[in-house]
Coordinates of C-alpha atoms and ligand atoms in Angstrom, one line a residue:
M30 CA -32.2 145.3 83.2
L31 CA -34.4 147.1 80.5
S32 CA -38.2 146.6 81.0
H33 CA -40.0 145.1 78.1
H34 CA -43.0 146.0 75.9
T35 CA -44.6 144.1 73.0
T36 CA -46.5 145.8 70.3
D37 CA -47.3 145.1 66.6
C38 CA -45.7 148.2 65.0
I39 CA -43.5 151.1 65.9
V40 CA -43.5 154.3 64.1
I41 CA -40.6 156.8 64.6
G42 CA -41.5 160.5 64.0
G43 CA -44.8 162.2 64.6
G44 CA -45.1 164.6 61.7
V45 CA -48.0 164.3 59.3
I46 CA -46.4 161.2 57.6
G47 CA -45.7 159.3 60.8
L48 CA -49.2 160.1 62.2
A49 CA -51.1 159.1 59.2
V50 CA -49.1 155.9 58.8
A51 CA -49.9 155.1 62.5
R52 CA -53.7 155.9 61.9
A53 CA -53.6 153.6 58.9
L54 CA -51.9 150.7 60.6
R55 CA -54.2 151.1 63.7
R56 CA -57.2 151.0 61.4
D57 CA -55.9 147.7 60.0
G58 CA -56.1 146.4 63.6
L59 CA -52.5 146.6 64.6
R60 CA -51.4 147.9 67.9
V61 CA -49.1 150.8 67.2
T62 CA -46.5 152.7 69.3
L63 CA -45.4 156.1 67.9
F64 CA -42.1 157.8 69.1
E65 CA -41.5 161.6 68.6
R66 CA -38.4 163.2 69.6
N67 CA -39.8 166.7 70.4
T68 CA -42.1 167.5 73.3
Q69 CA -45.1 167.1 71.0
P70 CA -45.9 165.7 67.5
G71 CA -46.3 167.8 64.5
G72 CA -44.0 170.6 65.2
E73 CA -41.6 170.4 62.4
A74 CA -42.1 170.5 58.6
S75 CA -45.7 169.7 58.8
W76 CA -46.4 172.6 61.1
A77 CA -44.1 174.9 59.0
A78 CA -45.8 174.1 55.6
A79 CA -48.3 176.2 53.5
G80 CA -50.7 173.3 53.1
M81 CA -51.1 173.5 49.3
L82 CA -52.4 170.4 47.5
A83 CA -50.6 171.5 44.3
P84 CA -49.5 168.6 42.1
Q85 CA -50.1 170.7 38.9
A86 CA -48.5 173.9 40.1
E87 CA -45.5 172.1 41.5
A88 CA -44.8 169.7 38.6
D89 CA -42.9 170.6 35.4
A90 CA -43.4 167.3 33.8
P91 CA -45.5 164.2 34.1
G92 CA -43.8 161.2 35.9
V93 CA -44.2 158.8 38.9
L94 CA -44.0 161.7 41.3
F95 CA -46.8 163.6 39.5
S96 CA -48.8 160.5 39.4
L97 CA -48.5 159.9 43.1
C98 CA -49.2 163.4 44.0
A99 CA -52.4 163.6 41.7
A100 CA -53.6 160.3 43.3
S101 CA -53.1 161.8 46.7
R102 CA -55.0 164.9 45.8
A103 CA -58.1 162.7 44.8
L104 CA -58.0 161.1 48.2
Y105 CA -58.2 164.4 50.1
P106 CA -62.1 165.1 50.1
A107 CA -62.8 161.9 51.8
F108 CA -59.6 162.1 54.1
A109 CA -60.9 165.5 55.3
D110 CA -64.3 164.1 55.9
E111 CA -63.1 161.2 57.8
L112 CA -60.8 163.3 60.0
R113 CA -63.8 165.7 60.7
A114 CA -66.0 162.7 61.6
E115 CA -63.4 161.1 63.9
T116 CA -62.2 164.3 65.7
G117 CA -64.6 167.3 65.0
I118 CA -61.6 169.0 63.5
D119 CA -62.2 170.7 60.1
I120 CA -58.9 170.8 58.2
E121 CA -60.3 173.5 56.0
L122 CA -59.9 171.8 52.5
R123 CA -60.4 174.9 50.2
T124 CA -61.3 174.2 46.5
E125 CA -61.2 177.7 44.9
G126 CA -58.1 176.4 43.1
T127 CA -54.8 178.2 42.2
L128 CA -53.8 181.0 40.0
L129 CA -50.3 181.0 38.6
L130 CA -49.1 184.4 37.5
A131 CA -46.6 185.3 34.8
F132 CA -44.8 188.7 34.8
T133 CA -42.3 188.2 31.9
D134 CA -42.2 186.6 28.4
E135 CA -40.4 183.8 29.8
E136 CA -42.9 183.2 32.6
V137 CA -45.6 183.3 30.0
Q138 CA -43.9 180.8 28.0
H139 CA -43.6 178.6 31.1
L140 CA -47.4 178.7 31.8
V141 CA -48.1 177.9 28.0
E142 CA -45.9 174.7 28.3
K143 CA -47.4 173.7 31.6
R144 CA -50.9 173.9 30.2
A145 CA -50.0 172.0 27.0
W146 CA -48.8 168.9 29.0
Q147 CA -51.3 169.1 31.6
T148 CA -54.2 169.4 29.4
G149 CA -52.8 166.6 27.1
A150 CA -52.9 164.5 30.4
G151 CA -56.6 165.3 30.8
L152 CA -56.2 167.8 33.7
R153 CA -57.9 171.1 34.0
A154 CA -55.6 174.2 33.3
E155 CA -57.3 177.3 32.0
P156 CA -55.4 180.2 30.6
L157 CA -56.6 183.6 31.5
T158 CA -55.9 187.1 30.2
P159 CA -54.6 189.7 32.8
F160 CA -58.1 191.0 32.7
E161 CA -59.7 187.5 33.3
A162 CA -57.3 186.9 36.1
R163 CA -58.2 190.1 37.8
E164 CA -61.9 189.4 37.4
R165 CA -61.4 186.3 39.6
E166 CA -59.0 188.1 42.1
P167 CA -59.6 191.9 41.7
R168 CA -56.5 192.7 43.7
L169 CA -54.0 191.2 41.6
S170 CA -51.2 193.4 40.2
E171 CA -51.9 195.4 37.0
T172 CA -48.5 194.3 35.7
I173 CA -49.4 190.6 35.2
R174 CA -48.8 189.4 31.6
G175 CA -50.9 186.2 31.9
A176 CA -52.2 183.6 34.3
L177 CA -53.1 179.9 34.6
H178 CA -56.1 179.0 36.6
L179 CA -55.5 175.3 38.1
P180 CA -59.1 174.6 39.5
D181 CA -58.0 171.3 41.1
D182 CA -54.9 172.5 42.9
W183 CA -56.5 173.0 46.5
Q184 CA -55.2 173.9 50.0
V185 CA -55.7 172.6 53.7
D186 CA -54.7 174.1 56.8
N187 CA -51.6 171.9 57.6
R188 CA -51.7 172.9 61.5
R189 CA -55.2 171.8 61.7
L190 CA -54.2 168.6 59.7
T191 CA -51.6 167.7 62.3
Q192 CA -54.0 168.4 65.2
A193 CA -56.6 166.2 63.7
L194 CA -54.2 163.5 63.1
V195 CA -52.9 163.7 66.6
A196 CA -56.4 163.5 67.9
S197 CA -57.5 160.8 65.5
T198 CA -54.5 158.5 66.5
F199 CA -54.9 159.2 70.2
R200 CA -58.5 158.3 70.2
A201 CA -57.9 155.2 68.2
G202 CA -55.5 154.2 70.8
V203 CA -52.0 154.7 69.1
D204 CA -49.6 154.7 72.0
I205 CA -47.7 158.1 71.7
H206 CA -44.4 158.8 73.4
C207 CA -42.8 162.2 73.1
D208 CA -39.4 163.2 74.2
A209 CA -38.1 160.0 72.8
G210 CA -34.4 160.6 72.8
D211 CA -32.1 158.2 71.2
I212 CA -33.8 155.2 69.4
Q213 CA -31.8 152.0 68.5
P214 CA -32.9 149.1 66.5
I215 CA -32.9 145.6 67.5
I216 CA -32.0 143.6 64.3
E217 CA -31.5 139.9 64.3
K218 CA -30.8 137.6 61.3
G219 CA -31.9 140.3 58.8
R220 CA -35.1 140.9 60.5
I221 CA -36.2 143.8 62.8
R222 CA -37.3 142.7 66.3
G223 CA -38.0 146.1 67.8
V224 CA -36.2 149.1 69.2
T225 CA -34.7 150.4 72.5
A226 CA -36.1 153.8 73.5
L227 CA -36.7 155.6 76.7
G228 CA -34.6 153.2 78.5
K229 CA -36.9 150.3 77.5
T230 CA -37.0 147.5 75.1
W231 CA -39.9 147.7 72.7
H232 CA -40.5 144.3 70.6
A233 CA -42.2 144.7 67.5
P234 CA -42.2 142.9 64.0
L235 CA -42.6 146.1 62.1
V236 CA -40.8 149.5 62.5
V237 CA -41.6 152.4 60.3
N238 CA -38.9 155.2 60.0
A239 CA -40.9 158.5 59.4
A240 CA -38.4 160.9 61.1
G241 CA -38.6 163.3 58.0
S242 CA -35.4 165.3 57.5
W243 CA -33.8 163.5 60.4
A244 CA -34.6 160.0 58.9
A245 CA -31.0 159.5 57.8
R246 CA -29.5 161.0 60.8
M247 CA -30.6 158.3 63.3
S248 CA -28.6 155.1 63.6
P249 CA -27.8 154.0 60.0
E250 CA -28.9 150.6 60.9
L251 CA -32.3 151.9 61.8
L252 CA -32.6 153.6 58.4
R253 CA -30.9 151.2 56.2
L254 CA -30.1 154.2 53.8
P255 CA -26.9 155.9 53.2
P256 CA -26.4 159.1 55.3
A257 CA -26.7 161.5 52.4
S258 CA -29.7 159.9 51.0
V259 CA -32.0 162.3 52.9
R260 CA -31.3 165.9 53.5
P261 CA -33.0 169.0 54.8
I262 CA -34.0 172.0 52.5
H263 CA -34.7 175.0 54.6
G264 CA -37.9 177.1 53.9
Q265 CA -38.6 180.5 55.5
M266 CA -42.3 181.6 55.7
L267 CA -44.3 184.6 56.9
S268 CA -48.0 185.6 57.4
L269 CA -49.9 188.7 56.8
H270 CA -53.4 189.7 58.2
M271 CA -55.7 190.4 55.1
Q272 CA -58.0 193.4 55.4
P273 CA -60.7 192.4 54.5
P274 CA -60.1 188.8 55.6
D275 CA -61.3 187.5 52.2
L276 CA -59.1 189.9 50.2
L277 CA -57.8 186.9 48.3
R278 CA -59.7 183.5 47.8
H279 CA -57.5 181.6 45.5
V280 CA -54.0 180.3 46.2
V281 CA -51.8 182.7 44.1
R282 CA -48.3 181.8 42.9
S283 CA -45.6 183.6 41.0
A284 CA -42.0 182.5 40.4
R285 CA -41.0 184.5 43.4
A286 CA -43.6 183.7 46.1
Y287 CA -47.0 182.0 46.7
L288 CA -49.8 183.5 48.7
V289 CA -52.2 181.0 50.6
P290 CA -55.3 182.7 52.0
R291 CA -56.8 181.0 55.1
R292 CA -60.4 181.3 56.2
D293 CA -59.4 183.2 59.4
G294 CA -57.9 186.1 57.3
R295 CA -54.2 185.1 57.6
L296 CA -52.5 185.0 54.3
I297 CA -49.6 182.5 54.5
V298 CA -46.6 183.6 52.3
G299 CA -43.7 181.2 51.3
A300 CA -41.2 180.2 50.8
T301 CA -37.4 180.2 50.4
V302 CA -35.7 177.1 49.2
E303 CA -32.2 176.8 50.9
D304 CA -29.8 173.9 50.9
V305 CA -28.2 175.0 54.1
G306 CA -28.1 171.8 56.3
F307 CA -29.9 171.8 59.6
T308 CA -29.5 175.5 60.2
K309 CA -32.9 177.1 61.0
Q310 CA -33.3 180.9 61.0
V311 CA -35.4 183.5 59.5
T312 CA -33.3 186.1 57.9
A313 CA -33.8 189.7 56.8
G314 CA -32.9 188.8 53.2
G315 CA -35.5 185.9 53.2
V316 CA -38.3 187.9 54.4
A317 CA -37.3 190.8 52.1
R318 CA -37.6 188.4 49.0
L319 CA -40.9 187.1 50.2
L320 CA -42.2 190.4 50.7
A321 CA -41.1 191.7 47.3
G322 CA -42.7 188.6 45.6
T323 CA -45.8 189.4 47.5
I324 CA -46.1 193.1 46.8
E325 CA -45.4 192.4 43.2
A326 CA -48.4 190.0 42.9
V327 CA -50.8 192.0 45.0
P328 CA -49.5 195.5 45.6
L329 CA -52.1 196.3 48.1
L330 CA -50.7 193.8 50.5
A331 CA -48.0 196.4 51.2
D332 CA -50.5 198.0 53.6
M333 CA -51.4 194.8 55.5
P334 CA -50.0 194.0 59.1
L335 CA -47.4 191.4 59.3
G336 CA -48.2 188.4 61.5
E337 CA -45.6 185.7 62.3
T338 CA -42.4 184.5 60.7
W339 CA -41.3 180.8 60.9
N340 CA -39.3 178.2 59.0
G341 CA -39.0 174.4 58.6
L342 CA -37.1 171.7 56.9
R343 CA -38.2 169.7 54.0
P344 CA -37.0 166.2 53.7
L345 CA -35.5 165.7 50.2
A346 CA -34.1 162.5 49.0
E347 CA -31.0 162.2 46.9
D348 CA -33.2 161.4 43.7
D349 CA -36.1 163.8 44.7
L350 CA -38.6 160.9 45.0
P351 CA -40.2 160.0 48.4
I352 CA -38.8 156.7 50.1
L353 CA -41.6 154.5 50.7
G354 CA -41.5 150.9 51.5
E355 CA -39.5 147.9 53.2
T356 CA -35.7 148.2 53.4
D357 CA -33.4 145.3 53.0
V358 CA -34.2 144.4 56.9
T359 CA -37.4 142.4 56.9
G360 CA -40.1 144.3 58.8
L361 CA -38.0 147.7 58.7
F362 CA -39.9 150.4 56.6
C363 CA -39.2 153.8 55.5
A364 CA -41.7 156.8 54.7
T365 CA -39.8 159.9 54.2
G366 CA -38.5 162.1 51.5
H367 CA -41.6 163.9 50.7
Y368 CA -39.8 167.3 50.1
R369 CA -42.1 170.0 49.0
N370 CA -45.4 167.8 48.8
G371 CA -45.6 166.0 52.3
I372 CA -49.0 167.6 53.2
L373 CA -50.3 166.7 49.7
L374 CA -48.9 163.1 49.9
T375 CA -50.0 162.3 53.3
P376 CA -53.1 160.2 52.6
I377 CA -51.5 158.2 49.7
T378 CA -48.4 157.6 51.8
A379 CA -50.7 156.2 54.6
T380 CA -52.6 154.1 52.3
L381 CA -49.5 152.8 50.4
M382 CA -47.6 152.0 53.6
A383 CA -50.5 150.1 55.1
D384 CA -51.0 148.1 51.9
L385 CA -47.3 147.3 51.7
V386 CA -47.2 146.2 55.4
A387 CA -50.5 144.2 55.0
N388 CA -49.0 142.6 51.8
R389 CA -52.2 144.0 49.9
T390 CA -51.5 145.1 46.2
P391 CA -51.3 148.9 46.2
S392 CA -53.3 151.0 43.8
L393 CA -50.0 152.5 42.4
D394 CA -46.6 150.7 41.6
P395 CA -44.6 151.4 44.7
L396 CA -41.3 150.2 43.0
P397 CA -39.9 153.7 42.1
F398 CA -40.2 154.8 45.7
S399 CA -38.7 151.7 47.3
P400 CA -35.7 152.2 49.8
L401 CA -34.1 149.5 48.2
R402 CA -32.9 151.7 45.3
F403 CA -30.4 153.0 47.7
S404 CA -29.2 149.5 48.9
K405 CA -26.0 149.3 46.8
D406 CA -24.9 152.9 48.1
M407 CA -25.8 151.9 51.6
N408 CA -23.5 148.8 51.4
Q409 CA -20.7 151.1 49.9
A410 CA -21.1 153.8 52.6
H411 CA -20.9 151.1 55.5
S412 CA -18.4 148.7 54.2
Ligands
FAD511 P1 -41.8 166.3 59.8 O1 -43.2 167.1 59.8 O2 -40.5 167.2 59.8 O3 -41.9 165.2 60.9 C1 -40.7 164.5 61.2 C2 -40.9 164.2 62.8 O4 -39.9 163.3 63.0 C3 -40.7 165.4 63.5 O5 -41.7 165.7 64.3 C4 -39.4 165.3 64.1 O6 -39.3 165.8 65.5 C5 -39.4 163.7 64.3 N1 -38.1 163.0 64.7 C6 -36.9 163.4 63.9 N2 -36.0 162.5 64.5 C7 -36.5 161.7 65.5 C8 -36.1 160.7 66.2 N3 -34.8 160.3 66.2 N4 -37.0 160.0 66.9 C9 -38.3 160.3 67.1 N5 -38.8 161.3 66.3 C10 -37.9 162.1 65.4 N6 -46.0 170.1 51.4 C11 -47.1 170.3 50.9 O7 -47.6 169.3 50.4 N7 -47.7 171.5 50.6 C12 -47.1 172.7 50.9 O8 -47.6 173.7 50.7 C13 -45.9 172.7 51.6 N8 -45.2 173.7 52.0 C14 -44.2 173.7 52.7 C15 -43.5 174.7 53.0 C16 -42.3 174.9 53.9 C17 -41.6 175.9 54.4 C18 -41.9 173.5 54.3 C19 -40.6 173.5 55.2 C20 -42.3 172.3 53.9 C21 -43.5 172.3 53.0 N9 -44.2 171.3 52.5 C22 -45.4 171.4 51.9 C23 -43.5 170.0 52.7 C24 -44.2 169.2 53.9 O9 -44.3 170.0 55.0 C25 -43.2 168.1 54.4 O10 -43.0 167.3 53.1 C26 -43.9 167.1 55.3 O11 -44.4 167.9 56.3 C27 -43.0 166.0 55.8 O12 -43.7 165.4 56.8 P2 -42.8 164.4 57.8 O13 -43.8 164.0 58.7 O14 -42.0 163.4 57.0 O15 -41.7 165.4 58.4
LIG512 N1 -44.7 173.2 48.5 C1 -44.3 174.4 48.9 C2 -43.0 174.6 49.4 O1 -42.3 173.5 49.8 O2 -42.4 175.6 49.8

C-alpha cells in the first residue's frame, strides 16, 4: 500500500523553468512539491547555457516569441534584485550590451535588415563602423566589415541563476525531491489528481510538467502532448580564461560563435546547434568550429588558456514556440519548449504560469503558447 501525501501543486523538473514556476506558485501561497530526476536540480540545459538575455540578437523578425522574449528581458533587473535580496546570490546581470559582428557582404546586409526592423519597432540598435566597434572592444579583429550594438541585449551567469533559484525555493519552503525516478500521473474524469513517485502517492489538484527536453519522454498521459512535440537540440560549449580578466566586456556574436565574458575572467564560447537526439558529447569538430569562430572575432584569444568544455540539450517544440499553459486535462500544465531562450524567458514564464494557475489575466496573450495547439496531433498519436 502506497503512503499518501497531499500538496497544492507538483512541479516536475528542476531546471530554471521548474524552479522559477515553483517559486512563483509558492509566492502565491501554494504548497509546492518539486521532483527532479537527477541527484540535484539545475544540472541540464540551465547549467549548460551561456546566459545571454538576447531577444534582439536571436530574432530575425518580430512576432509573438520576440514579444515574449522582450517582455521577459524587461523583468530581469527586478528579478535579479529580488533573488539577491532573498538569497544573497548575485546572478551578475551585466548590461554592457551585445556587439554583433559582420565579416562578409551578406552578414553586413543581415545587420542592416535587423537594424531596420528593430529600430522600426522602437528598439535600440546602433550601427557601428569597424573603427567604432574597436573603440568599444579594442581586441576585435581588424577584418570585421561592420557591427551592430544592441545596448539592451544583456547577460546573466545562468549557473548562479540556478543556484539562486534553488536557494530561493528551498528557503520559501518548496519541498524538493531529487532522484525522482519514474513519475506517473493520476488522472480521473479529465482532471489531474496527483502523481505516483518515489513509491508514494502525491495528491495535488495541479501538476506542472517542466521537464525540459524530456517533457515529451515521460508518460504521454502526463504530458498530454504527442511524443514528437518536444525534442532536444544539442549544444557544445567551451570556456577560455581571459588575460587580463576584462579583455572583453560586451557579449560579442558572429554567425559562427558567441563570446560571453564573465566577471571572474572566464569567457563562455558557444555554441553548436545539432539535431542529434539525446546524444550528448563534446566532439573535436564541435570544439574546432567554436575556436575558429572565436579567433576570427578576437585573434588574441588564440593565446588564452582553455578552461572547460561541456554540452546541453535545448528543448525545442515542433513549431519553435514555448509550450506554456493548461493541457486538455484540467489542472495539468506544461512549461517547456524554451529552446535557445530559456534563461531569458525564465521570469516571464514564471509570471505567466502563476497567472494562468490563479486564473488572473496575464500581461501577454498566452494563446499562441497553449499546449492545446497540439491536442489534435495528440489524439491522433494515441488513437
Ligand atoms: P532544463 O534545464 O533541461 O531542466 C529540465 C529538468 O527536468 C532537468 O533538470 C531534468 O533532469 C529534469 N527532468 C527531466 N525528466 C524528468 C523526470 N521524468 N522527472 C523529474 N525531472 C525530470 N537560453 C538563454 O536564454 N540564453 C542563452 O544564452 C542560452 N544558451 C544556451 C546554450 C546551450 C548550449 C544550451 C544547451 C541552451 C542554452 N539556452 C540559452 C537555452 C536554455 O538553457 C534552456 O531553454 C533552458 O535552460 C530550459 O530550461 P528547462 O528548465 O526547461 O530545462
Ligand atoms: N541562445 C544561445 C544558444 O542557444 O546557444
